[in-house]
Amino acid sequence: DTAVSQTPKYLVTQMGNDKSIKCEQNLGHDTMYWYKQDSKKFLKIMFSYNNKELIINETVPNRFSPKSPDKAHLNLHINSLELGDSAVYFCASSFLPGANVLTFGAGSRLTVL
Amino acid sequence: RKEVEQDPGPFNVPEGATVAFNCTYSNSASQSFFWYRQDCRKEPKLLMSVYSSGNEDGRFTAQLNRASQYISLLIRDSKLSDSATYLCVVTHNAGNMLTFGGGTRLMVKP
């Protein structure tokens, strides 16, 4: 029974398209995150939601729009995809904002052609 | 300068070897420190926290040097299954957001 599940696992698409990645956690955590891991393997936080409220919004282009319909779900929609958006996107969750232990999903590998 | 810096490696070591990784952080206000492990094409997972007095978990020893702003991870008696990327992680005051280093890749050979 996967704790943090994200779909799709792989996504290959053309520049300019719009795509979404979905994330769900069954851990009962209040806080969820989106991280981006680029080709150099740096993991950078993009967004954090606590109980459906946005609490962290790093300098991410506004083509990226997160949405949290409830505290167990955090989706990421990306408009007008660019080559530089190619990366692995990880969803994560924690009990509280600022909790030091994150549980990550398996990642969604996005390739923009 | 990146907030958390690590030697990317790879460190190639034989089974049974002892290997050590260092990580430096730039923000002196950093409060909490961790090592995460990431296997190839997998998600990061918490390996261990790093406490001021140093701490050990089996073959793994973590140390913190606040004065010099670095963290270390020592792995004794390396196993093939230790092959992975080890990510140094720090948090500081701003909402306790985790900041990840770029990782150090370890390859343990038979």
PDB file of C-alpha atoms in Angstrom:
ATOM      1  CA  ASP A   1       0.000   0.000   0.000  1.00  0.00           C
ATOM      2  CA  THR A   2       1.936   2.995  -1.335  1.00  0.00           C
ATOM      3  CA  ALA A   3       2.218   5.880   1.131  1.00  0.00           C
ATOM      4  CA  VAL A   4       2.776   8.689  -1.386  1.00  0.00           C
ATOM      5  CA  SER A   5       1.738   7.862  -4.917  1.00  0.00           C
ATOM      6  CA  GLN A   6       2.116  10.062  -7.941  1.00  0.00           C
ATOM      7  CA  THR A   7       1.013   9.621 -11.521  1.00  0.00           C
ATOM      8  CA  PRO A   8       2.131   9.407 -14.196  1.00  0.00           C
ATOM      9  CA  LYS A   9       5.568   7.910 -13.560  1.00  0.00           C
ATOM     10  CA  TYR A  10       6.781   8.940 -17.018  1.00  0.00           C
ATOM     11  CA  LEU A  11       5.591  11.771 -19.211  1.00  0.00           C
ATOM     12  CA  VAL A  12       6.965  12.635 -22.642  1.00  0.00           C
ATOM     13  CA  THR A  13       5.446  15.629 -24.383  1.00  0.00           C
ATOM     14  CA  GLN A  14       6.083  18.412 -26.862  1.00  0.00           C
ATOM     15  CA  MET A  15       7.034  21.982 -26.052  1.00  0.00           C
ATOM     16  CA  GLY A  16       4.029  24.211 -25.601  1.00  0.00           C
ATOM     17  CA  ASN A  17       1.741  21.498 -24.301  1.00  0.00           C
ATOM     18  CA  ASP A  18      -0.031  21.535 -20.926  1.00  0.00           C
ATOM     19  CA  LYS A  19       0.304  18.584 -18.569  1.00  0.00           C
ATOM     20  CA  SER A  20      -0.636  17.575 -15.018  1.00  0.00           C
ATOM     21  CA  ILE A  21       0.914  15.355 -12.396  1.00  0.00           C
ATOM     22  CA  LYS A  22      -1.210  14.012  -9.569  1.00  0.00           C
ATOM     23  CA  CYS A  23      -0.168  13.098  -6.046  1.00  0.00           C
ATOM     24  CA  GLU A  24      -1.978  11.376  -3.212  1.00  0.00           C
ATOM     25  CA  GLN A  25      -0.820  10.405   0.272  1.00  0.00           C
ATOM     26  CA  ASN A  26      -2.517   7.990   2.649  1.00  0.00           C
ATOM     27  CA  LEU A  27      -0.351   8.774   5.669  1.00  0.00           C
ATOM     28  CA  GLY A  28      -2.730  11.269   7.243  1.00  0.00           C
ATOM     29  CA  HIS A  29      -0.107  14.010   6.876  1.00  0.00           C
ATOM     30  CA  ASP A  30      -1.164  17.642   6.891  1.00  0.00           C
ATOM     31  CA  THR A  31       1.586  18.979   4.637  1.00  0.00           C
ATOM     32  CA  MET A  32       2.461  18.178   1.052  1.00  0.00           C
ATOM     33  CA  TYR A  33       5.214  19.393  -1.251  1.00  0.00           C
ATOM     34  CA  TRP A  34       6.389  19.454  -4.826  1.00  0.00           C
ATOM     35  CA  TYR A  35      10.126  19.198  -5.468  1.00  0.00           C
ATOM     36  CA  LYS A  36      11.970  19.367  -8.769  1.00  0.00           C
ATOM     37  CA  GLN A  37      15.161  17.354  -9.380  1.00  0.00           C
ATOM     38  CA  ASP A  38      17.066  18.503 -12.425  1.00  0.00           C
ATOM     39  CA  SER A  39      19.715  16.706 -14.463  1.00  0.00           C
ATOM     40  CA  LYS A  40      22.399  17.762 -11.984  1.00  0.00           C
ATOM     41  CA  LYS A  41      20.421  15.987  -9.255  1.00  0.00           C
ATOM     42  CA  PHE A  42      19.678  19.071  -7.167  1.00  0.00           C
ATOM     43  CA  LEU A  43      16.351  18.747  -5.375  1.00  0.00           C
ATOM     44  CA  LYS A  44      14.612  22.093  -5.083  1.00  0.00           C
ATOM     45  CA  ILE A  45      11.355  22.822  -3.376  1.00  0.00           C
ATOM     46  CA  MET A  46       8.681  24.377  -5.543  1.00  0.00           C
ATOM     47  CA  PHE A  47       5.546  24.484  -3.413  1.00  0.00           C
ATOM     48  CA  SER A  48       4.244  23.421  -0.035  1.00  0.00           C
ATOM     49  CA  TYR A  49       0.658  23.134   1.127  1.00  0.00           C
ATOM     50  CA  ASN A  50      -0.564  22.688   4.669  1.00  0.00           C
ATOM     51  CA  ASN A  51      -4.109  21.400   4.952  1.00  0.00           C
ATOM     52  CA  LYS A  52      -4.984  22.739   1.481  1.00  0.00           C
ATOM     53  CA  GLU A  53      -3.400  26.150   2.088  1.00  0.00           C
ATOM     54  CA  LEU A  54      -0.340  27.284   0.132  1.00  0.00           C
ATOM     55  CA  ILE A  55       2.504  28.019   2.553  1.00  0.00           C
ATOM     56  CA  ILE A  56       5.630  27.926   0.412  1.00  0.00           C
ATOM     57  CA  ASN A  57       5.861  29.212  -3.118  1.00  0.00           C
ATOM     58  CA  GLU A  58       9.426  29.435  -4.314  1.00  0.00           C
ATOM     59  CA  THR A  59      10.369  31.456  -7.383  1.00  0.00           C
ATOM     60  CA  VAL A  60       8.672  29.189  -9.831  1.00  0.00           C
ATOM     61  CA  PRO A  61       7.288  30.456 -13.166  1.00  0.00           C
ATOM     62  CA  ASN A  62       3.564  31.037 -12.994  1.00  0.00           C
ATOM     63  CA  ARG A  63       3.166  28.397 -15.689  1.00  0.00           C
ATOM     64  CA  PHE A  64       3.288  26.016 -12.744  1.00  0.00           C
ATOM     65  CA  SER A  65       0.066  25.907 -10.774  1.00  0.00           C
ATOM     66  CA  PRO A  66      -0.417  23.597  -7.820  1.00  0.00           C
ATOM     67  CA  LYS A  67      -3.834  22.627  -6.596  1.00  0.00           C
ATOM     68  CA  SER A  68      -4.817  20.879  -3.377  1.00  0.00           C
ATOM     69  CA  PRO A  69      -8.453  19.736  -3.366  1.00  0.00           C
ATOM     70  CA  ASP A  70      -7.975  18.211   0.100  1.00  0.00           C
ATOM     71  CA  LYS A  71      -5.065  17.560   2.406  1.00  0.00           C
ATOM     72  CA  ALA A  72      -4.423  14.116   0.938  1.00  0.00           C
ATOM     73  CA  HIS A  73      -4.003  15.371  -2.626  1.00  0.00           C
ATOM     74  CA  LEU A  74      -1.669  17.850  -4.283  1.00  0.00           C
ATOM     75  CA  ASN A  75      -1.647  18.128  -8.046  1.00  0.00           C
ATOM     76  CA  LEU A  76       0.711  20.082 -10.279  1.00  0.00           C
ATOM     77  CA  HIS A  77      -0.390  21.571 -13.570  1.00  0.00           C
ATOM     78  CA  ILE A  78       2.169  22.954 -16.001  1.00  0.00           C
ATOM     79  CA  ASN A  79       1.178  25.205 -18.894  1.00  0.00           C
ATOM     80  CA  SER A  80       3.157  25.911 -22.049  1.00  0.00           C
ATOM     81  CA  LEU A  81       5.871  23.380 -21.319  1.00  0.00           C
ATOM     82  CA  GLU A  82       9.472  24.370 -22.092  1.00  0.00           C
ATOM     83  CA  LEU A  83      12.586  22.271 -22.652  1.00  0.00           C
ATOM     84  CA  GLY A  84      13.954  23.401 -19.278  1.00  0.00           C
ATOM     85  CA  ASP A  85      10.983  21.873 -17.503  1.00  0.00           C
ATOM     86  CA  SER A  86      12.404  18.421 -18.204  1.00  0.00           C
ATOM     87  CA  ALA A  87      13.178  16.962 -14.787  1.00  0.00           C
ATOM     88  CA  VAL A  88      11.936  14.507 -12.204  1.00  0.00           C
ATOM     89  CA  TYR A  89       9.154  15.958 -10.087  1.00  0.00           C
ATOM     90  CA  PHE A  90       8.784  14.502  -6.608  1.00  0.00           C
ATOM     91  CA  CYS A  91       5.751  14.837  -4.415  1.00  0.00           C
ATOM     92  CA  ALA A  92       6.349  14.530  -0.665  1.00  0.00           C
ATOM     93  CA  SER A  93       4.434  14.801   2.571  1.00  0.00           C
ATOM     94  CA  SER A  94       5.099  15.376   6.264  1.00  0.00           C
ATOM     95  CA  PHE A  95       3.092  15.544   9.470  1.00  0.00           C
ATOM     96  CA  LEU A  96       3.574  19.262   9.883  1.00  0.00           C
ATOM     97  CA  PRO A  97       5.024  22.177   7.959  1.00  0.00           C
ATOM     98  CA  GLY A  98       8.691  22.292   8.718  1.00  0.00           C
ATOM     99  CA  ALA A  99       8.785  18.672   9.799  1.00  0.00           C
ATOM    100  CA  ASN A 100      12.203  17.321   9.168  1.00  0.00           C
ATOM    101  CA  VAL A 101      11.228  13.967   7.805  1.00  0.00           C
ATOM    102  CA  LEU A 102       9.651  13.867   4.394  1.00  0.00           C
ATOM    103  CA  THR A 103       8.101  10.858   2.719  1.00  0.00           C
ATOM    104  CA  PHE A 104       8.608  11.096  -1.015  1.00  0.00           C
ATOM    105  CA  GLY A 105       6.647   9.637  -3.866  1.00  0.00           C
ATOM    106  CA  ALA A 106       8.464   7.634  -6.527  1.00  0.00           C
ATOM    107  CA  GLY A 107       8.809  10.631  -8.825  1.00  0.00           C
ATOM    108  CA  SER A 108       7.392  11.632 -12.205  1.00  0.00           C
ATOM    109  CA  ARG A 109       9.970  11.909 -14.971  1.00  0.00           C
ATOM    110  CA  LEU A 110       8.943  14.642 -17.396  1.00  0.00           C
ATOM    111  CA  THR A 111      10.670  14.915 -20.771  1.00  0.00           C
ATOM    112  CA  VAL A 112       9.838  17.878 -22.969  1.00  0.00           C
ATOM    113  CA  LEU A 113      10.836  17.481 -26.611  1.00  0.00           C
TER     114      LEU A 113
ATOM    115  CA  ARG B   1      27.983  29.624  -3.655  1.00  0.00           C
ATOM    116  CA  LYS B   2      25.373  26.916  -3.142  1.00  0.00           C
ATOM    117  CA  GLU B   3      23.749  26.664   0.278  1.00  0.00           C
ATOM    118  CA  VAL B   4      24.678  23.019   0.686  1.00  0.00           C
ATOM    119  CA  GLU B   5      27.695  21.671  -1.147  1.00  0.00           C
ATOM    120  CA  GLN B   6      28.831  18.122  -1.647  1.00  0.00           C
ATOM    121  CA  ASP B   7      31.483  16.438  -3.739  1.00  0.00           C
ATOM    122  CA  PRO B   8      29.404  14.702  -6.430  1.00  0.00           C
ATOM    123  CA  GLY B   9      31.840  11.769  -6.677  1.00  0.00           C
ATOM    124  CA  PRO B  10      31.514   9.037  -7.689  1.00  0.00           C
ATOM    125  CA  PHE B  11      33.364   7.365  -4.862  1.00  0.00           C
ATOM    126  CA  ASN B  12      34.324   3.892  -6.062  1.00  0.00           C
ATOM    127  CA  VAL B  13      35.238   1.623  -3.159  1.00  0.00           C
ATOM    128  CA  PRO B  14      35.632  -2.137  -2.697  1.00  0.00           C
ATOM    129  CA  GLU B  15      33.309  -4.093  -0.448  1.00  0.00           C
ATOM    130  CA  GLY B  16      34.392  -3.881   3.156  1.00  0.00           C
ATOM    131  CA  ALA B  17      36.022  -0.487   2.793  1.00  0.00           C
ATOM    132  CA  THR B  18      35.366   2.504   5.012  1.00  0.00           C
ATOM    133  CA  VAL B  19      34.288   5.630   3.174  1.00  0.00           C
ATOM    134  CA  ALA B  20      33.524   9.145   4.372  1.00  0.00           C
ATOM    135  CA  PHE B  21      31.604  11.980   2.756  1.00  0.00           C
ATOM    136  CA  ASN B  22      31.628  15.615   3.760  1.00  0.00           C
ATOM    137  CA  CYS B  23      29.076  18.306   3.199  1.00  0.00           C
ATOM    138  CA  THR B  24      29.404  22.039   3.848  1.00  0.00           C
ATOM    139  CA  TYR B  25      26.588  24.499   4.416  1.00  0.00           C
ATOM    140  CA  SER B  26      26.702  28.256   4.062  1.00  0.00           C
ATOM    141  CA  ASN B  27      23.960  29.426   6.415  1.00  0.00           C
ATOM    142  CA  SER B  28      25.271  29.630   9.963  1.00  0.00           C
ATOM    143  CA  ALA B  29      21.667  29.774  11.200  1.00  0.00           C
ATOM    144  CA  SER B  30      21.030  26.235   9.967  1.00  0.00           C
ATOM    145  CA  GLN B  31      19.413  24.256  12.716  1.00  0.00           C
ATOM    146  CA  SER B  32      18.830  20.663  11.704  1.00  0.00           C
ATOM    147  CA  PHE B  33      20.864  18.296   9.613  1.00  0.00           C
ATOM    148  CA  PHE B  34      20.173  15.006   7.905  1.00  0.00           C
ATOM    149  CA  TRP B  35      21.470  12.465   5.480  1.00  0.00           C
ATOM    150  CA  TYR B  36      19.044  11.096   2.918  1.00  0.00           C
ATOM    151  CA  ARG B  37      19.788   8.220   0.580  1.00  0.00           C
ATOM    152  CA  GLN B  38      18.604   8.084  -3.035  1.00  0.00           C
ATOM    153  CA  ASP B  39      18.938   4.918  -5.092  1.00  0.00           C
ATOM    154  CA  CYS B  40      19.208   5.228  -8.857  1.00  0.00           C
ATOM    155  CA  ARG B  41      15.886   6.358 -10.348  1.00  0.00           C
ATOM    156  CA  LYS B  42      14.188   6.175  -6.961  1.00  0.00           C
ATOM    157  CA  GLU B  43      12.964   8.674  -4.419  1.00  0.00           C
ATOM    158  CA  PRO B  44      15.082  10.025  -1.541  1.00  0.00           C
ATOM    159  CA  LYS B  45      14.632   8.350   1.814  1.00  0.00           C
ATOM    160  CA  LEU B  46      15.798   9.493   5.234  1.00  0.00           C
ATOM    161  CA  LEU B  47      18.961   7.675   6.268  1.00  0.00           C
ATOM    162  CA  MET B  48      19.661   9.403   9.569  1.00  0.00           C
ATOM    163  CA  SER B  49      19.520  12.662  11.451  1.00  0.00           C
ATOM    164  CA  VAL B  50      22.766  14.348  12.488  1.00  0.00           C
ATOM    165  CA  TYR B  51      23.047  15.437  16.099  1.00  0.00           C
ATOM    166  CA  SER B  52      25.512  17.899  17.573  1.00  0.00           C
ATOM    167  CA  SER B  53      27.242  15.237  19.606  1.00  0.00           C
ATOM    168  CA  GLY B  54      27.513  12.893  16.648  1.00  0.00           C
ATOM    169  CA  ASN B  55      25.471   9.730  16.277  1.00  0.00           C
ATOM    170  CA  GLU B  56      25.790   6.210  15.032  1.00  0.00           C
ATOM    171  CA  ASP B  57      23.359   3.814  13.427  1.00  0.00           C
ATOM    172  CA  GLY B  58      24.958   0.456  12.801  1.00  0.00           C
ATOM    173  CA  ARG B  59      27.703   0.915  10.234  1.00  0.00           C
ATOM    174  CA  PHE B  60      26.821   4.572   9.706  1.00  0.00           C
ATOM    175  CA  THR B  61      28.226   7.456  11.760  1.00  0.00           C
ATOM    176  CA  ALA B  62      27.181  11.066  11.299  1.00  0.00           C
ATOM    177  CA  GLN B  63      29.036  14.055  12.710  1.00  0.00           C
ATOM    178  CA  LEU B  64      28.354  17.774  12.801  1.00  0.00           C
ATOM    179  CA  ASN B  65      30.912  20.548  13.112  1.00  0.00           C
ATOM    180  CA  ARG B  66      29.013  23.807  13.597  1.00  0.00           C
ATOM    181  CA  ALA B  67      32.130  25.960  13.849  1.00  0.00           C
ATOM    182  CA  SER B  68      33.331  24.854  10.430  1.00  0.00           C
ATOM    183  CA  GLN B  69      29.808  24.352   9.079  1.00  0.00           C
ATOM    184  CA  TYR B  70      30.233  20.866   7.820  1.00  0.00           C
ATOM    185  CA  ILE B  71      28.571  17.498   8.260  1.00  0.00           C
ATOM    186  CA  SER B  72      30.111  14.135   7.628  1.00  0.00           C
ATOM    187  CA  LEU B  73      28.879  10.608   7.029  1.00  0.00           C
ATOM    188  CA  LEU B  74      31.126   7.616   7.621  1.00  0.00           C
ATOM    189  CA  ILE B  75      30.195   4.193   6.323  1.00  0.00           C
ATOM    190  CA  ARG B  76      32.148   1.239   7.685  1.00  0.00           C
ATOM    191  CA  ASP B  77      32.366  -2.203   6.114  1.00  0.00           C
ATOM    192  CA  SER B  78      30.724  -1.064   2.870  1.00  0.00           C
ATOM    193  CA  LYS B  79      28.201  -3.415   1.279  1.00  0.00           C
ATOM    194  CA  LEU B  80      27.195  -3.625  -2.366  1.00  0.00           C
ATOM    195  CA  SER B  81      23.750  -2.473  -1.266  1.00  0.00           C
ATOM    196  CA  ASP B  82      25.220   0.791   0.031  1.00  0.00           C
ATOM    197  CA  SER B  83      25.667   1.913  -3.591  1.00  0.00           C
ATOM    198  CA  ALA B  84      23.474   4.995  -3.896  1.00  0.00           C
ATOM    199  CA  THR B  85      23.583   8.782  -3.838  1.00  0.00           C
ATOM    200  CA  TYR B  86      23.817  10.318  -0.378  1.00  0.00           C
ATOM    201  CA  LEU B  87      22.118  13.678   0.021  1.00  0.00           C
ATOM    202  CA  CYS B  88      23.085  16.140   2.714  1.00  0.00           C
ATOM    203  CA  VAL B  89      20.083  18.120   3.956  1.00  0.00           C
ATOM    204  CA  VAL B  90      19.849  21.142   6.237  1.00  0.00           C
ATOM    205  CA  THR B  91      17.036  23.259   7.567  1.00  0.00           C
ATOM    206  CA  HIS B  92      17.158  26.800   8.840  1.00  0.00           C
ATOM    207  CA  ASN B  93      14.829  29.293  10.286  1.00  0.00           C
ATOM    208  CA  ALA B  94      12.747  30.183   7.272  1.00  0.00           C
ATOM    209  CA  GLY B  95       9.848  27.817   7.808  1.00  0.00           C
ATOM    210  CA  ASN B  96      12.246  24.945   8.397  1.00  0.00           C
ATOM    211  CA  MET B  97      12.359  24.312   4.684  1.00  0.00           C
ATOM    212  CA  LEU B  98      14.691  21.463   3.791  1.00  0.00           C
ATOM    213  CA  THR B  99      17.617  22.432   1.557  1.00  0.00           C
ATOM    214  CA  PHE B 100      19.243  19.543  -0.269  1.00  0.00           C
ATOM    215  CA  GLY B 101      22.805  19.212  -1.448  1.00  0.00           C
ATOM    216  CA  GLY B 102      23.479  17.808  -4.901  1.00  0.00           C
ATOM    217  CA  GLY B 103      24.421  14.432  -3.460  1.00  0.00           C
ATOM    218  CA  THR B 104      27.519  12.262  -3.410  1.00  0.00           C
ATOM    219  CA  ARG B 105      27.409   9.097  -5.449  1.00  0.00           C
ATOM    220  CA  LEU B 106      28.863   5.954  -3.901  1.00  0.00           C
ATOM    221  CA  MET B 107      29.601   2.814  -5.873  1.00  0.00           C
ATOM    222  CA  VAL B 108      30.660  -0.239  -3.905  1.00  0.00           C
ATOM    223  CA  LYS B 109      32.345  -2.885  -6.045  1.00  0.00           C
ATOM    224  CA  PRO B 110      32.779  -6.606  -5.316  1.00  0.00           C
TER     225      PRO B 110
END
